[in-house]
Amino acid sequence: MNSLSEKHLLTIIKKSGIGILILDKNLNIVLANSWFIRSSGFKEKDLVGASFSSVFPELINTRTFKSVELCLEYSQYSILTHTLNPFPFPLYDNEKNREIGNRIYQYLHIIPISIEGETDPFCMIQISDVSQQVVREKLLREKMTLANQREVEAQKASQAKTDFLASMSHEIRTPLNAILGMTDTLNETDLTEEQQEYLTVLRNSGKALFNIINDILDLSRIESGKLEMEHIHFSIRDLMSETVSLFYMKAKAKGINLHFHIGDEISESIAGDSTRLQQVLINLLSNAMKFTEKGEIFVSTLLCENKKNIKISVEDTGIGIPSEKLNSIFESFTQVDSSTTRKYGGTGLGLTITKKLIQLMGGEISVDSHVGTGSKFSFEIPYEGFIKRNSGIHQHWLNLELPNPENFPNCNILLAEDSEENIFIIKTFFRKYPIHISIAYNGKEALAKFKTQKFDIILMDMQMPEMDGLEATREIRKIEVANQIRASDSIPIIAISANVQKEDISKSFLAGITSYLPKPVRKQEILKLMYFYLAM
Ligand code: ADP
């Protein structure tokens, strides 16, 4: 068959899967197909021949009606989507929906039809049922809104958790600072052996609590994406010897041979976040030390073949880890077995933090371990090496040998601190030293004293009433600039703060502090740092 008869065409239109309504130029209905008749609920005879406005009075003056008029008058083609058209035809896909007034969502094409040789045009309205699509869209939108809400709620909760932990850790650190400080001071008094032992327990427990607080705070900051990595130049050799030396005493006491090696091909100075790298090393070394009773612990740092990474490994001859546990030890609060806490202590957070820190540095950690033989934790991080520096010049202040108190430089210190307890602790630290301390209870007092007296160093607590340490530091630096004091002659300001978050530290440096000591301040640290500036 090469052509369709009129009857064929009419049947095709009538049986079409979309709704079709054809109007003549007087807006009378000339054709309604089966879909339209069925959905409208009218009989064919009620529709065909009747005027559009009498069958659908509710559509008069609506967008649909106007589009039909424009179609017949100006042969204008229109599309009315369900979102653009608030007045769809009263069409329903079943009786129930008709009763409750649930109309079919409609997508209308209003098409002018001109017939060859005739002047009067027709208007064909094609109606597609887009209900399913609309329902799907609606569901999707609802899901997206819900997902967004959940994300916002999760972010809020995570933020609240981080803020809570930060302020809680600050609150805990401050009294803990006093406890640890006092144990140092008490240690210098005449104690019986028994008292010494009690004090050691007190001190170790305090330190353990301090480490746990730091771990929890770190983890929450990493998880909330708040921990940014620094990119500074530092000496990997200094960092390594400083970190490993922290464990020499313990290794000696346990009879373990602790040593490290750094490949000659690695530059003196490399770029990265030295504080975080040290934290990773301390975590791995503490574990190695904790789980090794005899043999050796070896830390090696080598340049990878690609020369783009360095590989650091901490290897021990300790108890080892069963192979089925090798993956889970990197998860939070996971230990190889529950007796670990009883026997060795720890929270199971160390490796989680270590892994996340290494990932933030752009690296990955892996472990190779055999029960009874030992473990080897290795990680590769990007390497950026710089020209070798003259190694004689630099000495880290922590490596300084403190002179005997009587040989310590005579000096005038301004201590800006509002807490009587902290003042007391620092005073007891300096008891035997020729250090004269002047106290300012807030930033304003510190500023006033700085203007009228001469000091060698300012110890500045960052959180003080009236004027905080940041503002006082800024003001002091302004005065120095106004008096044309050279940077090299400006007064060292050592910030002391319980806020160890990176943003707080960088804010303090921006304000003009010279150095930073986190609370709890240790006697040796503060004295060495002061000695570093006084002896320079
Ligand atoms: P913890 O604070 O318990 O040490 P970590 O996350 O650092 O937490 O370590 C999780 C667990 O992995 C440890 O409890 C221990 O069972 C195991 N582990 C870690 N390092 C070693 C190691 N060097 N030798 C043996 N077991 C280890």
PDB file of N, CA, C and O in Angstrom, residues 353-417:
ATOM      1  N   ILE A 353      44.922   8.437  62.769  1.00  0.00           N
ATOM      2  CA  ILE A 353      45.417   9.803  62.545  1.00  0.00           C
ATOM      3  C   ILE A 353      46.630   9.761  61.628  1.00  0.00           C
ATOM      4  O   ILE A 353      46.743  10.526  60.672  1.00  0.00           O
ATOM      5  N   THR A 354      47.527   8.812  61.903  1.00  0.00           N
ATOM      6  CA  THR A 354      48.742   8.687  61.095  1.00  0.00           C
ATOM      7  C   THR A 354      48.383   8.501  59.628  1.00  0.00           C
ATOM      8  O   THR A 354      48.903   9.192  58.748  1.00  0.00           O
ATOM      9  N   LYS A 355      47.462   7.573  59.367  1.00  0.00           N
ATOM     10  CA  LYS A 355      47.085   7.295  57.979  1.00  0.00           C
ATOM     11  C   LYS A 355      46.487   8.540  57.318  1.00  0.00           C
ATOM     12  O   LYS A 355      46.845   8.898  56.199  1.00  0.00           O
ATOM     13  N   LYS A 356      45.606   9.224  58.070  1.00  0.00           N
ATOM     14  CA  LYS A 356      44.949  10.392  57.480  1.00  0.00           C
ATOM     15  C   LYS A 356      45.939  11.531  57.254  1.00  0.00           C
ATOM     16  O   LYS A 356      45.859  12.243  56.259  1.00  0.00           O
ATOM     17  N   LEU A 357      46.871  11.698  58.185  1.00  0.00           N
ATOM     18  CA  LEU A 357      47.872  12.758  58.016  1.00  0.00           C
ATOM     19  C   LEU A 357      48.725  12.477  56.774  1.00  0.00           C
ATOM     20  O   LEU A 357      49.013  13.375  55.988  1.00  0.00           O
ATOM     21  N   ILE A 358      49.105  11.205  56.617  1.00  0.00           N
ATOM     22  CA  ILE A 358      49.939  10.853  55.462  1.00  0.00           C
ATOM     23  C   ILE A 358      49.156  11.098  54.174  1.00  0.00           C
ATOM     24  O   ILE A 358      49.687  11.627  53.194  1.00  0.00           O
ATOM     25  N   GLN A 359      47.862  10.773  54.195  1.00  0.00           N
ATOM     26  CA  GLN A 359      47.050  11.019  52.994  1.00  0.00           C
ATOM     27  C   GLN A 359      46.971  12.514  52.703  1.00  0.00           C
ATOM     28  O   GLN A 359      47.056  12.944  51.563  1.00  0.00           O
ATOM     29  N   LEU A 360      46.839  13.322  53.765  1.00  0.00           N
ATOM     30  CA  LEU A 360      46.799  14.773  53.565  1.00  0.00           C
ATOM     31  C   LEU A 360      48.128  15.286  53.004  1.00  0.00           C
ATOM     32  O   LEU A 360      48.171  16.305  52.332  1.00  0.00           O
ATOM     33  N   MET A 361      49.202  14.574  53.296  1.00  0.00           N
ATOM     34  CA  MET A 361      50.517  14.963  52.747  1.00  0.00           C
ATOM     35  C   MET A 361      50.667  14.468  51.314  1.00  0.00           C
ATOM     36  O   MET A 361      51.688  14.704  50.683  1.00  0.00           O
ATOM     37  N   GLY A 362      49.691  13.718  50.845  1.00  0.00           N
ATOM     38  CA  GLY A 362      49.749  13.207  49.472  1.00  0.00           C
ATOM     39  C   GLY A 362      50.398  11.841  49.391  1.00  0.00           C
ATOM     40  O   GLY A 362      50.931  11.455  48.351  1.00  0.00           O
ATOM     41  N   GLY A 363      50.386  11.104  50.488  1.00  0.00           N
ATOM     42  CA  GLY A 363      51.030   9.798  50.480  1.00  0.00           C
ATOM     43  C   GLY A 363      50.117   8.684  50.952  1.00  0.00           C
ATOM     44  O   GLY A 363      48.922   8.889  51.151  1.00  0.00           O
ATOM     45  N   GLU A 364      50.689   7.512  51.115  1.00  0.00           N
ATOM     46  CA  GLU A 364      49.936   6.340  51.588  1.00  0.00           C
ATOM     47  C   GLU A 364      50.831   5.557  52.537  1.00  0.00           C
ATOM     48  O   GLU A 364      52.036   5.523  52.371  1.00  0.00           O
ATOM     49  N   ILE A 365      50.200   4.919  53.504  1.00  0.00           N
ATOM     50  CA  ILE A 365      50.977   4.099  54.445  1.00  0.00           C
ATOM     51  C   ILE A 365      50.678   2.626  54.177  1.00  0.00           C
ATOM     52  O   ILE A 365      49.569   2.283  53.744  1.00  0.00           O
ATOM     53  N   SER A 366      51.665   1.784  54.393  1.00  0.00           N
ATOM     54  CA  SER A 366      51.407   0.350  54.265  1.00  0.00           C
ATOM     55  C   SER A 366      52.133  -0.353  55.411  1.00  0.00           C
ATOM     56  O   SER A 366      53.006   0.239  56.063  1.00  0.00           O
ATOM     57  N   VAL A 367      51.736  -1.595  55.662  1.00  0.00           N
ATOM     58  CA  VAL A 367      52.362  -2.307  56.768  1.00  0.00           C
ATOM     59  C   VAL A 367      52.665  -3.735  56.355  1.00  0.00           C
ATOM     60  O   VAL A 367      51.904  -4.364  55.608  1.00  0.00           O
ATOM     61  N   ASP A 368      53.807  -4.187  56.825  1.00  0.00           N
ATOM     62  CA  ASP A 368      54.197  -5.566  56.573  1.00  0.00           C
ATOM     63  C   ASP A 368      54.550  -6.120  57.954  1.00  0.00           C
ATOM     64  O   ASP A 368      55.348  -5.519  58.669  1.00  0.00           O
ATOM     65  N   SER A 369      53.883  -7.183  58.356  1.00  0.00           N
ATOM     66  CA  SER A 369      54.109  -7.627  59.724  1.00  0.00           C
ATOM     67  C   SER A 369      53.944  -9.133  59.854  1.00  0.00           C
ATOM     68  O   SER A 369      53.138  -9.735  59.135  1.00  0.00           O
ATOM     69  N   HIS A 370      54.701  -9.728  60.757  1.00  0.00           N
ATOM     70  CA  HIS A 370      54.588 -11.161  61.018  1.00  0.00           C
ATOM     71  C   HIS A 370      54.594 -11.366  62.518  1.00  0.00           C
ATOM     72  O   HIS A 370      55.478 -10.825  63.208  1.00  0.00           O
ATOM     73  N   VAL A 371      53.624 -12.133  62.982  1.00  0.00           N
ATOM     74  CA  VAL A 371      53.508 -12.353  64.424  1.00  0.00           C
ATOM     75  C   VAL A 371      54.801 -12.990  64.943  1.00  0.00           C
ATOM     76  O   VAL A 371      55.311 -13.939  64.364  1.00  0.00           O
ATOM     77  N   GLY A 372      55.324 -12.395  65.991  1.00  0.00           N
ATOM     78  CA  GLY A 372      56.514 -12.940  66.634  1.00  0.00           C
ATOM     79  C   GLY A 372      57.816 -12.467  66.007  1.00  0.00           C
ATOM     80  O   GLY A 372      58.878 -12.646  66.585  1.00  0.00           O
ATOM     81  N   THR A 373      57.739 -11.874  64.811  1.00  0.00           N
ATOM     82  CA  THR A 373      58.968 -11.445  64.131  1.00  0.00           C
ATOM     83  C   THR A 373      59.118  -9.926  64.169  1.00  0.00           C
ATOM     84  O   THR A 373      60.193  -9.382  64.393  1.00  0.00           O
ATOM     85  N   GLY A 374      58.011  -9.227  63.902  1.00  0.00           N
ATOM     86  CA  GLY A 374      58.082  -7.772  63.919  1.00  0.00           C
ATOM     87  C   GLY A 374      57.221  -7.122  62.864  1.00  0.00           C
ATOM     88  O   GLY A 374      56.558  -7.812  62.072  1.00  0.00           O
ATOM     89  N   SER A 375      57.203  -5.803  62.867  1.00  0.00           N
ATOM     90  CA  SER A 375      56.360  -5.049  61.931  1.00  0.00           C
ATOM     91  C   SER A 375      57.185  -3.981  61.241  1.00  0.00           C
ATOM     92  O   SER A 375      58.153  -3.468  61.798  1.00  0.00           O
ATOM     93  N   LYS A 376      56.739  -3.669  60.015  1.00  0.00           N
ATOM     94  CA  LYS A 376      57.396  -2.576  59.294  1.00  0.00           C
ATOM     95  C   LYS A 376      56.312  -1.679  58.706  1.00  0.00           C
ATOM     96  O   LYS A 376      55.550  -2.111  57.838  1.00  0.00           O
ATOM     97  N   PHE A 377      56.195  -0.486  59.236  1.00  0.00           N
ATOM     98  CA  PHE A 377      55.247   0.497  58.699  1.00  0.00           C
ATOM     99  C   PHE A 377      56.034   1.409  57.760  1.00  0.00           C
ATOM    100  O   PHE A 377      57.051   1.966  58.151  1.00  0.00           O
ATOM    101  N   SER A 378      55.549   1.536  56.507  1.00  0.00           N
ATOM    102  CA  SER A 378      56.267   2.385  55.550  1.00  0.00           C
ATOM    103  C   SER A 378      55.298   3.354  54.896  1.00  0.00           C
ATOM    104  O   SER A 378      54.146   3.012  54.674  1.00  0.00           O
ATOM    105  N   PHE A 379      55.778   4.535  54.605  1.00  0.00           N
ATOM    106  CA  PHE A 379      54.953   5.455  53.824  1.00  0.00           C
ATOM    107  C   PHE A 379      55.824   6.266  52.876  1.00  0.00           C
ATOM    108  O   PHE A 379      56.994   6.504  53.141  1.00  0.00           O
ATOM    109  N   GLU A 380      55.189   6.615  51.769  1.00  0.00           N
ATOM    110  CA  GLU A 380      55.889   7.455  50.794  1.00  0.00           C
ATOM    111  C   GLU A 380      55.181   8.782  50.747  1.00  0.00           C
ATOM    112  O   GLU A 380      53.955   8.830  50.686  1.00  0.00           O
ATOM    113  N   ILE A 381      55.936   9.868  50.771  1.00  0.00           N
ATOM    114  CA  ILE A 381      55.314  11.184  50.611  1.00  0.00           C
ATOM    115  C   ILE A 381      56.104  11.962  49.555  1.00  0.00           C
ATOM    116  O   ILE A 381      57.285  11.686  49.331  1.00  0.00           O
ATOM    117  N   PRO A 382      55.437  12.942  48.909  1.00  0.00           N
ATOM    118  CA  PRO A 382      56.142  13.698  47.871  1.00  0.00           C
ATOM    119  C   PRO A 382      57.400  14.357  48.422  1.00  0.00           C
ATOM    120  O   PRO A 382      57.418  14.822  49.557  1.00  0.00           O
ATOM    121  N   TYR A 383      58.428  14.362  47.597  1.00  0.00           N
ATOM    122  CA  TYR A 383      59.714  14.909  48.026  1.00  0.00           C
ATOM    123  C   TYR A 383      60.056  16.140  47.193  1.00  0.00           C
ATOM    124  O   TYR A 383      59.973  16.144  45.978  1.00  0.00           O
ATOM    125  N   GLU A 384      60.394  17.202  47.914  1.00  0.00           N
ATOM    126  CA  GLU A 384      60.840  18.413  47.247  1.00  0.00           C
ATOM    127  C   GLU A 384      62.122  18.817  47.963  1.00  0.00           C
ATOM    128  O   GLU A 384      62.080  19.298  49.096  1.00  0.00           O
ATOM    129  N   GLY A 385      63.251  18.555  47.367  1.00  0.00           N
ATOM    130  CA  GLY A 385      64.519  18.825  48.038  1.00  0.00           C
ATOM    131  C   GLY A 385      65.112  20.160  47.610  1.00  0.00           C
ATOM    132  O   GLY A 385      64.846  20.657  46.529  1.00  0.00           O
ATOM    133  N   PHE A 386      65.904  20.746  48.502  1.00  0.00           N
ATOM    134  CA  PHE A 386      66.555  22.017  48.179  1.00  0.00           C
ATOM    135  C   PHE A 386      68.051  21.902  48.396  1.00  0.00           C
ATOM    136  O   PHE A 386      68.517  20.947  49.016  1.00  0.00           O
ATOM    137  N   ILE A 387      68.775  22.888  47.939  1.00  0.00           N
ATOM    138  CA  ILE A 387      70.229  22.869  48.033  1.00  0.00           C
ATOM    139  C   ILE A 387      70.676  22.656  49.479  1.00  0.00           C
ATOM    140  O   ILE A 387      70.043  23.132  50.402  1.00  0.00           O
ATOM    141  N   LYS A 388      71.788  21.999  49.597  1.00  0.00           N
ATOM    142  CA  LYS A 388      72.293  21.725  50.940  1.00  0.00           C
ATOM    143  C   LYS A 388      72.658  23.039  51.620  1.00  0.00           C
ATOM    144  O   LYS A 388      73.202  23.943  50.995  1.00  0.00           O
ATOM    145  N   ARG A 389      72.349  23.131  52.884  1.00  0.00           N
ATOM    146  CA  ARG A 389      72.756  24.331  53.604  1.00  0.00           C
ATOM    147  C   ARG A 389      74.009  23.995  54.425  1.00  0.00           C
ATOM    148  O   ARG A 389      74.365  22.840  54.587  1.00  0.00           O
ATOM    149  N   ASN A 390      74.614  25.075  54.949  1.00  0.00           N
ATOM    150  CA  ASN A 390      75.788  24.866  55.784  1.00  0.00           C
ATOM    151  C   ASN A 390      75.317  24.366  57.145  1.00  0.00           C
ATOM    152  O   ASN A 390      74.761  25.122  57.933  1.00  0.00           O
ATOM    153  N   SER A 391      75.553  23.103  57.404  1.00  0.00           N
ATOM    154  CA  SER A 391      74.905  22.501  58.566  1.00  0.00           C
ATOM    155  C   SER A 391      75.430  23.014  59.907  1.00  0.00           C
ATOM    156  O   SER A 391      74.794  22.830  60.918  1.00  0.00           O
ATOM    157  N   GLY A 392      76.588  23.700  59.941  1.00  0.00           N
ATOM    158  CA  GLY A 392      77.118  24.168  61.215  1.00  0.00           C
ATOM    159  C   GLY A 392      76.292  25.286  61.841  1.00  0.00           C
ATOM    160  O   GLY A 392      76.219  25.413  63.067  1.00  0.00           O
ATOM    161  N   ILE A 393      75.659  26.100  61.025  1.00  0.00           N
ATOM    162  CA  ILE A 393      75.031  27.324  61.532  1.00  0.00           C
ATOM    163  C   ILE A 393      73.800  27.048  62.402  1.00  0.00           C
ATOM    164  O   ILE A 393      73.628  27.615  63.463  1.00  0.00           O
ATOM    165  N   HIS A 394      73.031  26.121  61.921  1.00  0.00           N
ATOM    166  CA  HIS A 394      71.721  25.966  62.518  1.00  0.00           C
ATOM    167  C   HIS A 394      71.721  25.025  63.718  1.00  0.00           C
ATOM    168  O   HIS A 394      72.254  23.945  63.670  1.00  0.00           O
ATOM    169  N   GLN A 395      71.142  25.497  64.798  1.00  0.00           N
ATOM    170  CA  GLN A 395      70.920  24.559  65.894  1.00  0.00           C
ATOM    171  C   GLN A 395      69.521  24.799  66.448  1.00  0.00           C
ATOM    172  O   GLN A 395      69.154  25.932  66.771  1.00  0.00           O
ATOM    173  N   HIS A 396      68.786  23.745  66.550  1.00  0.00           N
ATOM    174  CA  HIS A 396      67.425  23.913  67.044  1.00  0.00           C
ATOM    175  C   HIS A 396      67.481  24.236  68.524  1.00  0.00           C
ATOM    176  O   HIS A 396      68.276  23.652  69.267  1.00  0.00           O
ATOM    177  N   TRP A 397      66.584  25.148  68.948  1.00  0.00           N
ATOM    178  CA  TRP A 397      66.664  25.558  70.352  1.00  0.00           C
ATOM    179  C   TRP A 397      66.434  24.411  71.333  1.00  0.00           C
ATOM    180  O   TRP A 397      66.953  24.399  72.423  1.00  0.00           O
ATOM    181  N   LEU A 398      65.661  23.402  70.844  1.00  0.00           N
ATOM    182  CA  LEU A 398      65.396  22.275  71.744  1.00  0.00           C
ATOM    183  C   LEU A 398      66.663  21.462  72.018  1.00  0.00           C
ATOM    184  O   LEU A 398      66.749  20.736  73.002  1.00  0.00           O
ATOM    185  N   ASN A 399      67.650  21.599  71.094  1.00  0.00           N
ATOM    186  CA  ASN A 399      68.897  20.847  71.279  1.00  0.00           C
ATOM    187  C   ASN A 399      69.914  21.612  72.125  1.00  0.00           C
ATOM    188  O   ASN A 399      71.022  21.129  72.349  1.00  0.00           O
ATOM    189  N   LEU A 400      69.554  22.836  72.550  1.00  0.00           N
ATOM    190  CA  LEU A 400      70.509  23.620  73.334  1.00  0.00           C
ATOM    191  C   LEU A 400      70.757  22.959  74.678  1.00  0.00           C
ATOM    192  O   LEU A 400      69.858  22.353  75.252  1.00  0.00           O
ATOM    193  N   GLU A 401      71.988  23.113  75.158  1.00  0.00           N
ATOM    194  CA  GLU A 401      72.309  22.651  76.517  1.00  0.00           C
ATOM    195  C   GLU A 401      72.037  23.825  77.435  1.00  0.00           C
ATOM    196  O   GLU A 401      72.592  24.910  77.236  1.00  0.00           O
ATOM    197  N   LEU A 402      71.214  23.643  78.423  1.00  0.00           N
ATOM    198  CA  LEU A 402      70.958  24.753  79.352  1.00  0.00           C
ATOM    199  C   LEU A 402      72.121  24.882  80.324  1.00  0.00           C
ATOM    200  O   LEU A 402      72.618  23.867  80.834  1.00  0.00           O
ATOM    201  N   PRO A 403      72.570  26.124  80.587  1.00  0.00           N
ATOM    202  CA  PRO A 403      73.630  26.265  81.592  1.00  0.00           C
ATOM    203  C   PRO A 403      73.038  26.066  82.988  1.00  0.00           C
ATOM    204  O   PRO A 403      71.816  26.034  83.148  1.00  0.00           O
ATOM    205  N   ASN A 404      73.890  25.957  83.982  1.00  0.00           N
ATOM    206  CA  ASN A 404      73.383  25.905  85.358  1.00  0.00           C
ATOM    207  C   ASN A 404      72.646  27.198  85.650  1.00  0.00           C
ATOM    208  O   ASN A 404      72.966  28.245  85.080  1.00  0.00           O
ATOM    209  N   PRO A 405      71.666  27.163  86.579  1.00  0.00           N
ATOM    210  CA  PRO A 405      70.876  28.370  86.840  1.00  0.00           C
ATOM    211  C   PRO A 405      71.730  29.613  87.073  1.00  0.00           C
ATOM    212  O   PRO A 405      71.418  30.685  86.550  1.00  0.00           O
ATOM    213  N   GLU A 406      72.844  29.446  87.825  1.00  0.00           N
ATOM    214  CA  GLU A 406      73.632  30.658  88.134  1.00  0.00           C
ATOM    215  C   GLU A 406      74.322  31.234  86.894  1.00  0.00           C
ATOM    216  O   GLU A 406      74.666  32.419  86.863  1.00  0.00           O
ATOM    217  N   ASN A 407      74.501  30.403  85.878  1.00  0.00           N
ATOM    218  CA  ASN A 407      75.145  30.914  84.655  1.00  0.00           C
ATOM    219  C   ASN A 407      74.137  31.369  83.597  1.00  0.00           C
ATOM    220  O   ASN A 407      74.505  31.787  82.514  1.00  0.00           O
ATOM    221  N   PHE A 408      72.865  31.230  83.915  1.00  0.00           N
ATOM    222  CA  PHE A 408      71.825  31.658  82.978  1.00  0.00           C
ATOM    223  C   PHE A 408      71.870  33.189  82.903  1.00  0.00           C
ATOM    224  O   PHE A 408      72.127  33.854  83.918  1.00  0.00           O
ATOM    225  N   PRO A 409      71.652  33.782  81.720  1.00  0.00           N
ATOM    226  CA  PRO A 409      71.747  35.244  81.638  1.00  0.00           C
ATOM    227  C   PRO A 409      70.756  35.945  82.574  1.00  0.00           C
ATOM    228  O   PRO A 409      69.621  35.523  82.689  1.00  0.00           O
ATOM    229  N   ASN A 410      71.241  37.008  83.204  1.00  0.00           N
ATOM    230  CA  ASN A 410      70.360  37.868  84.002  1.00  0.00           C
ATOM    231  C   ASN A 410      69.361  38.513  83.076  1.00  0.00           C
ATOM    232  O   ASN A 410      69.741  39.046  82.036  1.00  0.00           O
ATOM    233  N   CYS A 411      68.109  38.479  83.422  1.00  0.00           N
ATOM    234  CA  CYS A 411      67.172  39.079  82.464  1.00  0.00           C
ATOM    235  C   CYS A 411      65.894  39.566  83.121  1.00  0.00           C
ATOM    236  O   CYS A 411      65.541  39.166  84.231  1.00  0.00           O
ATOM    237  N   ASN A 412      65.233  40.447  82.383  1.00  0.00           N
ATOM    238  CA  ASN A 412      63.948  41.012  82.806  1.00  0.00           C
ATOM    239  C   ASN A 412      62.861  40.488  81.894  1.00  0.00           C
ATOM    240  O   ASN A 412      62.904  40.698  80.680  1.00  0.00           O
ATOM    241  N   ILE A 413      61.908  39.832  82.493  1.00  0.00           N
ATOM    242  CA  ILE A 413      60.860  39.218  81.673  1.00  0.00           C
ATOM    243  C   ILE A 413      59.529  39.873  81.989  1.00  0.00           C
ATOM    244  O   ILE A 413      59.219  40.109  83.170  1.00  0.00           O
ATOM    245  N   LEU A 414      58.774  40.148  80.959  1.00  0.00           N
ATOM    246  CA  LEU A 414      57.396  40.582  81.200  1.00  0.00           C
ATOM    247  C   LEU A 414      56.495  39.376  80.957  1.00  0.00           C
ATOM    248  O   LEU A 414      56.488  38.801  79.865  1.00  0.00           O
ATOM    249  N   LEU A 415      55.764  38.994  81.991  1.00  0.00           N
ATOM    250  CA  LEU A 415      54.854  37.857  81.831  1.00  0.00           C
ATOM    251  C   LEU A 415      53.425  38.400  81.779  1.00  0.00           C
ATOM    252  O   LEU A 415      52.922  38.943  82.767  1.00  0.00           O
ATOM    253  N   ALA A 416      52.807  38.303  80.601  1.00  0.00           N
ATOM    254  CA  ALA A 416      51.414  38.753  80.474  1.00  0.00           C
ATOM    255  C   ALA A 416      50.535  37.525  80.622  1.00  0.00           C
ATOM    256  O   ALA A 416      50.506  36.668  79.740  1.00  0.00           O
ATOM    257  N   GLU A 417      49.845  37.425  81.713  1.00  0.00           N
ATOM    258  CA  GLU A 417      49.079  36.208  82.028  1.00  0.00           C
ATOM    259  C   GLU A 417      48.008  36.542  83.061  1.00  0.00           C
ATOM    260  O   GLU A 417      48.299  37.205  84.066  1.00  0.00           O
TER     261      GLU A 417
END
